[in-house]
Tab-separated table of C-alpha atoms in Angstrom:
chain	number	residue	atom	x	y	z
A	164	MET	CA	-15.615	-14.005	-139.984
A	165	GLU	CA	-18.746	-13.601	-138.031
A	166	ALA	CA	-19.314	-15.659	-134.696
A	167	LEU	CA	-20.784	-18.749	-134.431
A	168	GLN	CA	-24.638	-18.387	-133.633
A	169	THR	CA	-27.054	-20.745	-132.020
A	170	GLN	CA	-30.288	-21.790	-134.089
A	171	SER	CA	-32.062	-18.904	-132.217
A	172	GLY	CA	-29.589	-16.532	-133.752
A	173	SER	CA	-27.642	-15.641	-130.340
A	174	PRO	CA	-23.773	-16.217	-130.658
A	175	VAL	CA	-22.399	-19.643	-129.437
A	176	PRO	CA	-21.240	-19.409	-126.241
A	177	PRO	CA	-17.608	-20.707	-124.971
A	178	LEU	CA	-18.027	-24.480	-123.886
A	179	HIS	CA	-15.207	-24.035	-121.425
A	180	VAL	CA	-14.119	-21.068	-119.654
A	181	ALA	CA	-11.564	-20.771	-117.532
A	182	ILE	CA	-10.803	-17.976	-114.900
A	183	ILE	CA	-7.600	-17.001	-112.966
A	184	MET	CA	-9.291	-15.161	-109.940
A	185	ASP	CA	-6.807	-12.257	-108.974
A	186	GLY	CA	-6.942	-9.307	-106.812
A	187	ASN	CA	-8.490	-10.311	-103.811
A	188	GLY	CA	-5.273	-8.747	-101.871
A	189	ARG	CA	-5.390	-5.493	-103.553
A	190	TRP	CA	-9.286	-5.084	-103.390
A	191	ALA	CA	-8.736	-5.241	-99.590
A	192	LYS	CA	-5.540	-2.914	-99.184
A	193	SER	CA	-7.532	-0.548	-100.871
A	194	ARG	CA	-10.216	-0.660	-98.531
A	195	GLY	CA	-7.903	-0.609	-95.341
A	196	LEU	CA	-9.058	-4.195	-94.499
A	197	PRO	CA	-7.182	-7.214	-94.220
A	198	ARG	CA	-6.598	-9.528	-96.870
A	199	THR	CA	-8.685	-11.910	-95.446
A	200	ALA	CA	-11.685	-9.812	-96.133
A	201	GLY	CA	-10.768	-9.755	-99.965
A	202	HIS	CA	-10.258	-13.566	-99.947
A	203	ARG	CA	-13.973	-13.539	-98.245
A	204	ARG	CA	-15.161	-11.576	-100.524
A	205	GLY	CA	-13.926	-13.123	-103.632
A	206	ALA	CA	-15.558	-16.262	-102.706
A	207	GLU	CA	-18.945	-14.462	-102.914
A	208	ALA	CA	-17.467	-13.813	-106.604
A	209	VAL	CA	-16.953	-17.344	-107.095
A	210	ARG	CA	-20.797	-18.159	-106.079
A	211	GLU	CA	-21.671	-15.166	-108.414
A	212	ALA	CA	-19.481	-16.203	-111.454
A	213	VAL	CA	-20.370	-20.050	-111.236
A	214	LYS	CA	-24.250	-19.190	-111.397
A	215	ALA	CA	-23.863	-16.654	-114.087
A	216	ALA	CA	-21.528	-19.357	-116.482
A	217	ALA	CA	-24.454	-21.643	-116.227
A	218	ASP	CA	-26.876	-18.993	-117.110
A	219	LEU	CA	-25.106	-18.068	-120.593
A	220	GLY	CA	-24.602	-21.533	-121.554
A	221	VAL	CA	-21.089	-22.124	-120.742
A	222	SER	CA	-20.748	-26.097	-119.765
A	223	TYR	CA	-17.375	-26.051	-118.243
A	224	LEU	CA	-16.090	-23.593	-115.595
A	225	THR	CA	-12.721	-23.467	-114.232
A	226	LEU	CA	-11.451	-21.667	-111.418
A	227	PHE	CA	-7.369	-21.097	-110.323
A	228	GLY	CA	-8.426	-21.081	-106.657
A	229	PHE	CA	-5.115	-22.006	-105.013
A	230	SER	CA	-1.629	-22.115	-106.816
A	231	SER	CA	1.148	-24.587	-105.975
A	232	GLU	CA	3.117	-21.380	-105.394
A	233	ASN	CA	0.402	-20.476	-102.976
A	234	TRP	CA	1.948	-22.153	-99.841
A	235	LYS	CA	4.868	-19.510	-99.738
A	236	ARG	CA	2.251	-16.903	-98.570
A	237	PRO	CA	2.319	-16.027	-94.982
A	238	GLN	CA	1.076	-18.864	-92.715
A	239	GLY	CA	-1.865	-16.962	-91.239
A	240	GLU	CA	-3.011	-16.510	-94.842
A	241	VAL	CA	-2.657	-19.845	-95.964
A	242	SER	CA	-4.679	-20.634	-92.919
A	243	ASP	CA	-7.179	-18.330	-93.550
A	244	LEU	CA	-7.839	-19.549	-97.475
A	245	MET	CA	-7.998	-23.447	-95.919
A	246	GLY	CA	-10.663	-22.130	-93.705
A	247	LEU	CA	-12.309	-20.666	-96.594
A	248	LEU	CA	-11.677	-23.823	-98.748
A	249	ARG	CA	-13.772	-26.046	-95.631
A	250	ILE	CA	-16.387	-23.258	-95.510
A	251	TYR	CA	-17.214	-23.727	-99.611
A	252	LEU	CA	-17.092	-27.506	-99.594
A	253	ARG	CA	-19.291	-27.827	-96.695
A	254	SER	CA	-21.582	-25.215	-97.374
A	255	GLU	CA	-21.848	-25.001	-101.277
A	256	ILE	CA	-22.032	-28.855	-102.293
A	257	LYS	CA	-26.022	-29.182	-101.332
A	258	GLU	CA	-26.572	-26.114	-103.624
A	259	LEU	CA	-24.774	-27.157	-106.413
A	260	HIS	CA	-25.757	-30.187	-106.377
A	261	ALA	CA	-29.413	-29.179	-106.154
A	262	SER	CA	-28.530	-27.183	-109.575
A	263	GLY	CA	-27.272	-29.960	-111.410
A	264	VAL	CA	-23.557	-29.117	-110.914
A	265	ARG	CA	-20.516	-31.912	-111.273
A	266	LEU	CA	-17.936	-30.799	-109.278
A	267	CYS	CA	-13.804	-31.649	-109.913
A	268	VAL	CA	-11.001	-30.950	-108.401
A	269	VAL	CA	-7.656	-30.612	-109.771
A	270	GLY	CA	-4.518	-30.804	-108.529
A	271	GLU	CA	-2.025	-32.274	-105.716
A	272	ARG	CA	-4.914	-32.743	-103.268
A	273	GLN	CA	-2.693	-35.121	-100.690
A	274	GLN	CA	-0.972	-32.019	-99.585
A	275	PHE	CA	-4.143	-31.027	-97.884
A	276	ALA	CA	-5.126	-31.897	-94.260
A	277	PRO	CA	-6.939	-35.100	-94.603
A	278	ASP	CA	-10.345	-33.262	-93.395
A	279	ILE	CA	-9.945	-31.077	-96.639
A	280	VAL	CA	-9.030	-34.385	-98.841
A	281	ARG	CA	-12.208	-36.319	-97.503
A	282	LEU	CA	-14.496	-32.923	-98.254
A	283	ILE	CA	-13.124	-33.143	-101.972
A	284	GLU	CA	-13.514	-36.678	-102.392
A	285	ASP	CA	-16.914	-36.319	-100.826
A	286	ALA	CA	-18.051	-33.485	-102.686
A	287	GLU	CA	-17.116	-35.345	-106.091
A	288	LYS	CA	-18.474	-38.340	-104.998
A	289	LYS	CA	-21.775	-36.537	-104.516
A	290	THR	CA	-21.938	-34.696	-107.819
A	291	ALA	CA	-20.436	-37.151	-110.207
A	292	ALA	CA	-23.691	-38.436	-111.959
A	293	ASN	CA	-24.573	-34.362	-112.748
A	294	THR	CA	-24.566	-33.550	-116.155
A	295	LYS	CA	-26.170	-29.858	-116.468
A	296	PHE	CA	-22.643	-27.875	-115.545
A	297	THR	CA	-19.364	-28.747	-114.487
A	298	LEU	CA	-17.164	-26.425	-112.284
A	299	VAL	CA	-13.641	-27.364	-111.794
A	300	LEU	CA	-11.682	-26.025	-108.800
A	301	ALA	CA	-7.854	-26.258	-109.610
A	302	LEU	CA	-6.270	-26.562	-105.839
A	303	ASN	CA	-2.597	-26.634	-105.472
A	304	TYR	CA	-2.055	-27.039	-109.287
A	305	GLY	CA	0.934	-26.096	-111.244
A	306	GLY	CA	0.907	-26.324	-114.959
A	307	ARG	CA	5.006	-27.200	-115.064
A	308	GLN	CA	4.091	-29.499	-112.259
A	309	GLU	CA	1.102	-31.020	-113.992
A	310	LEU	CA	3.171	-31.629	-117.198
A	311	VAL	CA	5.951	-33.614	-114.884
A	312	ARG	CA	3.435	-35.417	-113.392
A	313	ALA	CA	1.910	-36.530	-116.426
A	314	ALA	CA	5.496	-37.560	-118.409
A	315	ARG	CA	6.401	-39.077	-115.061
A	316	ARG	CA	3.204	-41.423	-115.222
A	317	PHE	CA	3.745	-42.429	-118.945
A	318	ALA	CA	7.463	-43.251	-118.117
A	319	GLU	CA	6.258	-45.812	-115.094
A	320	ASP	CA	3.625	-47.067	-117.745
A	321	VAL	CA	6.620	-47.652	-120.147
A	322	ALA	CA	8.838	-48.858	-117.499
A	323	ALA	CA	6.194	-51.451	-116.262
A	324	GLY	CA	5.552	-52.700	-119.714
A	325	ARG	CA	1.883	-51.366	-119.921
A	326	CYS	CA	3.062	-49.266	-123.267
A	327	ASP	CA	5.411	-48.556	-125.937
A	328	PRO	CA	6.691	-44.926	-126.069
A	329	ALA	CA	5.841	-45.070	-130.162
A	330	GLU	CA	2.338	-44.816	-128.343
A	331	LEU	CA	3.058	-41.391	-127.093
A	332	ASP	CA	0.979	-38.568	-128.899
A	333	GLU	CA	-0.995	-35.558	-127.721
A	334	GLN	CA	-4.405	-37.389	-126.885
A	335	ALA	CA	-2.030	-40.122	-124.807
A	336	PHE	CA	-0.205	-37.174	-123.164
A	337	ALA	CA	-3.536	-35.390	-122.309
A	338	GLY	CA	-5.075	-38.651	-120.720
A	339	LYS	CA	-2.046	-38.138	-118.183
A	340	LEU	CA	-3.005	-34.673	-117.123
A	341	PHE	CA	-5.374	-33.872	-114.054
A	342	THR	CA	-7.881	-32.483	-116.561
A	343	ALA	CA	-8.006	-36.162	-118.793
A	344	GLY	CA	-12.012	-36.202	-119.783
A	345	ILE	CA	-12.403	-32.270	-119.840
A	346	PRO	CA	-12.255	-30.411	-122.759
A	347	ASP	CA	-9.749	-27.730	-123.187
A	348	PRO	CA	-10.507	-24.053	-122.280
A	349	ASP	CA	-11.795	-21.968	-125.340
A	350	LEU	CA	-11.900	-18.869	-123.269
A	351	LEU	CA	-9.202	-17.733	-120.514
A	352	ILE	CA	-10.084	-14.832	-118.197
A	353	ARG	CA	-7.882	-13.196	-115.798
A	354	THR	CA	-8.816	-10.295	-113.688
A	355	SER	CA	-6.825	-7.308	-112.153
A	356	GLY	CA	-5.215	-6.310	-115.366
A	357	GLU	CA	-2.219	-8.654	-114.885
A	358	LYS	CA	-1.652	-10.156	-118.383
A	359	ARG	CA	0.043	-13.436	-117.495
A	360	ILE	CA	-0.944	-16.636	-117.240
A	361	SER	CA	1.304	-17.623	-113.812
A	362	ASN	CA	1.388	-21.691	-114.583
A	363	PHE	CA	-2.115	-22.317	-115.397
A	364	LEU	CA	-3.379	-24.909	-117.483
A	365	LEU	CA	0.143	-24.493	-119.572
A	366	TRP	CA	-0.840	-27.360	-122.044
A	367	GLN	CA	-4.655	-27.112	-122.154
A	368	SER	CA	-4.740	-23.069	-122.902
A	369	ALA	CA	-2.650	-23.871	-126.245
A	370	TYR	CA	-5.153	-22.543	-128.262
A	371	ALA	CA	-7.852	-20.426	-125.740
A	372	GLU	CA	-8.618	-17.002	-126.490
A	373	MET	CA	-7.410	-14.816	-123.600
A	374	VAL	CA	-8.833	-11.555	-122.240
A	375	PHE	CA	-7.474	-9.657	-119.595
A	376	LEU	CA	-9.814	-7.607	-117.227
A	377	ASP	CA	-8.601	-4.636	-114.927
A	378	VAL	CA	-11.715	-5.652	-112.384
A	379	LEU	CA	-10.434	-7.346	-109.383
A	380	TRP	CA	-11.792	-10.707	-108.690
A	381	PRO	CA	-14.305	-9.563	-105.546
A	382	ASP	CA	-15.614	-7.102	-108.114
A	383	PHE	CA	-16.087	-9.883	-110.761
A	384	SER	CA	-19.984	-9.884	-111.874
A	385	ARG	CA	-21.498	-11.015	-114.445
A	386	THR	CA	-21.725	-8.195	-116.415
A	387	ASP	CA	-17.630	-8.917	-116.475
A	388	LEU	CA	-18.223	-12.420	-117.821
A	389	GLU	CA	-20.435	-11.404	-120.571
A	390	ALA	CA	-18.033	-8.852	-121.706
A	391	ALA	CA	-15.805	-11.367	-121.783
A	392	MET	CA	-17.725	-13.255	-123.772
A	393	GLN	CA	-18.512	-11.009	-126.177
A	394	GLU	CA	-15.105	-10.665	-126.571
A	395	TYR	CA	-14.365	-13.945	-127.357
A	396	GLN	CA	-17.134	-14.446	-130.101
A	397	ARG	CA	-15.708	-11.582	-131.596
A	398	ARG	CA	-12.297	-13.357	-132.401
A	399	GLU	CA	-11.624	-15.621	-135.333
A	400	ARG	CA	-10.352	-18.850	-134.269
A	401	ARG	CA	-8.010	-20.200	-136.855
A	402	TYR	CA	-6.057	-23.241	-135.366
A	403	GLY	CA	-3.284	-22.484	-137.327
A	404	THR	CA	-5.187	-22.390	-140.454
A	405	VAL	CA	-5.176	-19.887	-142.933
A	406	GLY	CA	-8.160	-17.520	-142.338
């Protein structure tokens, strides 16, 4: 099946791209640098990926920034990551807002320090009305934890008499997820050569096309995103039907 095309004849880009940004530590180690150097270079790659995705016609970009399992890393590394998150939320939001980007953060944010929570809330509020492009950051996020949270929220609604168990269907359940209102990803990319999704968007990625790249995240470029999108456009998406 040929790729869908726009009126201009070019292939239709995926509406939503999700990326597992992996390889910061290995990038740094291969250069004899501390892991923090890899994370800092990875933050630059984030900036480049957001611009490239918007330029290439993607409407939603979700980045796996910090998993719920990452708290198990050495305390010094976690502190450095939190520092980079603060820097990003303080320094990038003005430019994102000026470019028409809406920022959404998914995950259990209350585990972060109060100042980080305020920065997240302020950034979301400031960019809420923007419609050109949506950047979703998954922070303190875990797919299994998200599913448990959604089930608990629905059970609480049932216990409070706000709904009937018979009302639970896929649409209702999706409405209890962190990503409620955000379309499921069409394309999921993982860098570093690893071929697993590591507890990322388990429900939402049910029909996503997956592309695994050997490039380490700090080296990820527009060219890599274009290559992944071209691979996506070559595939036939049947959603369980016969081709």
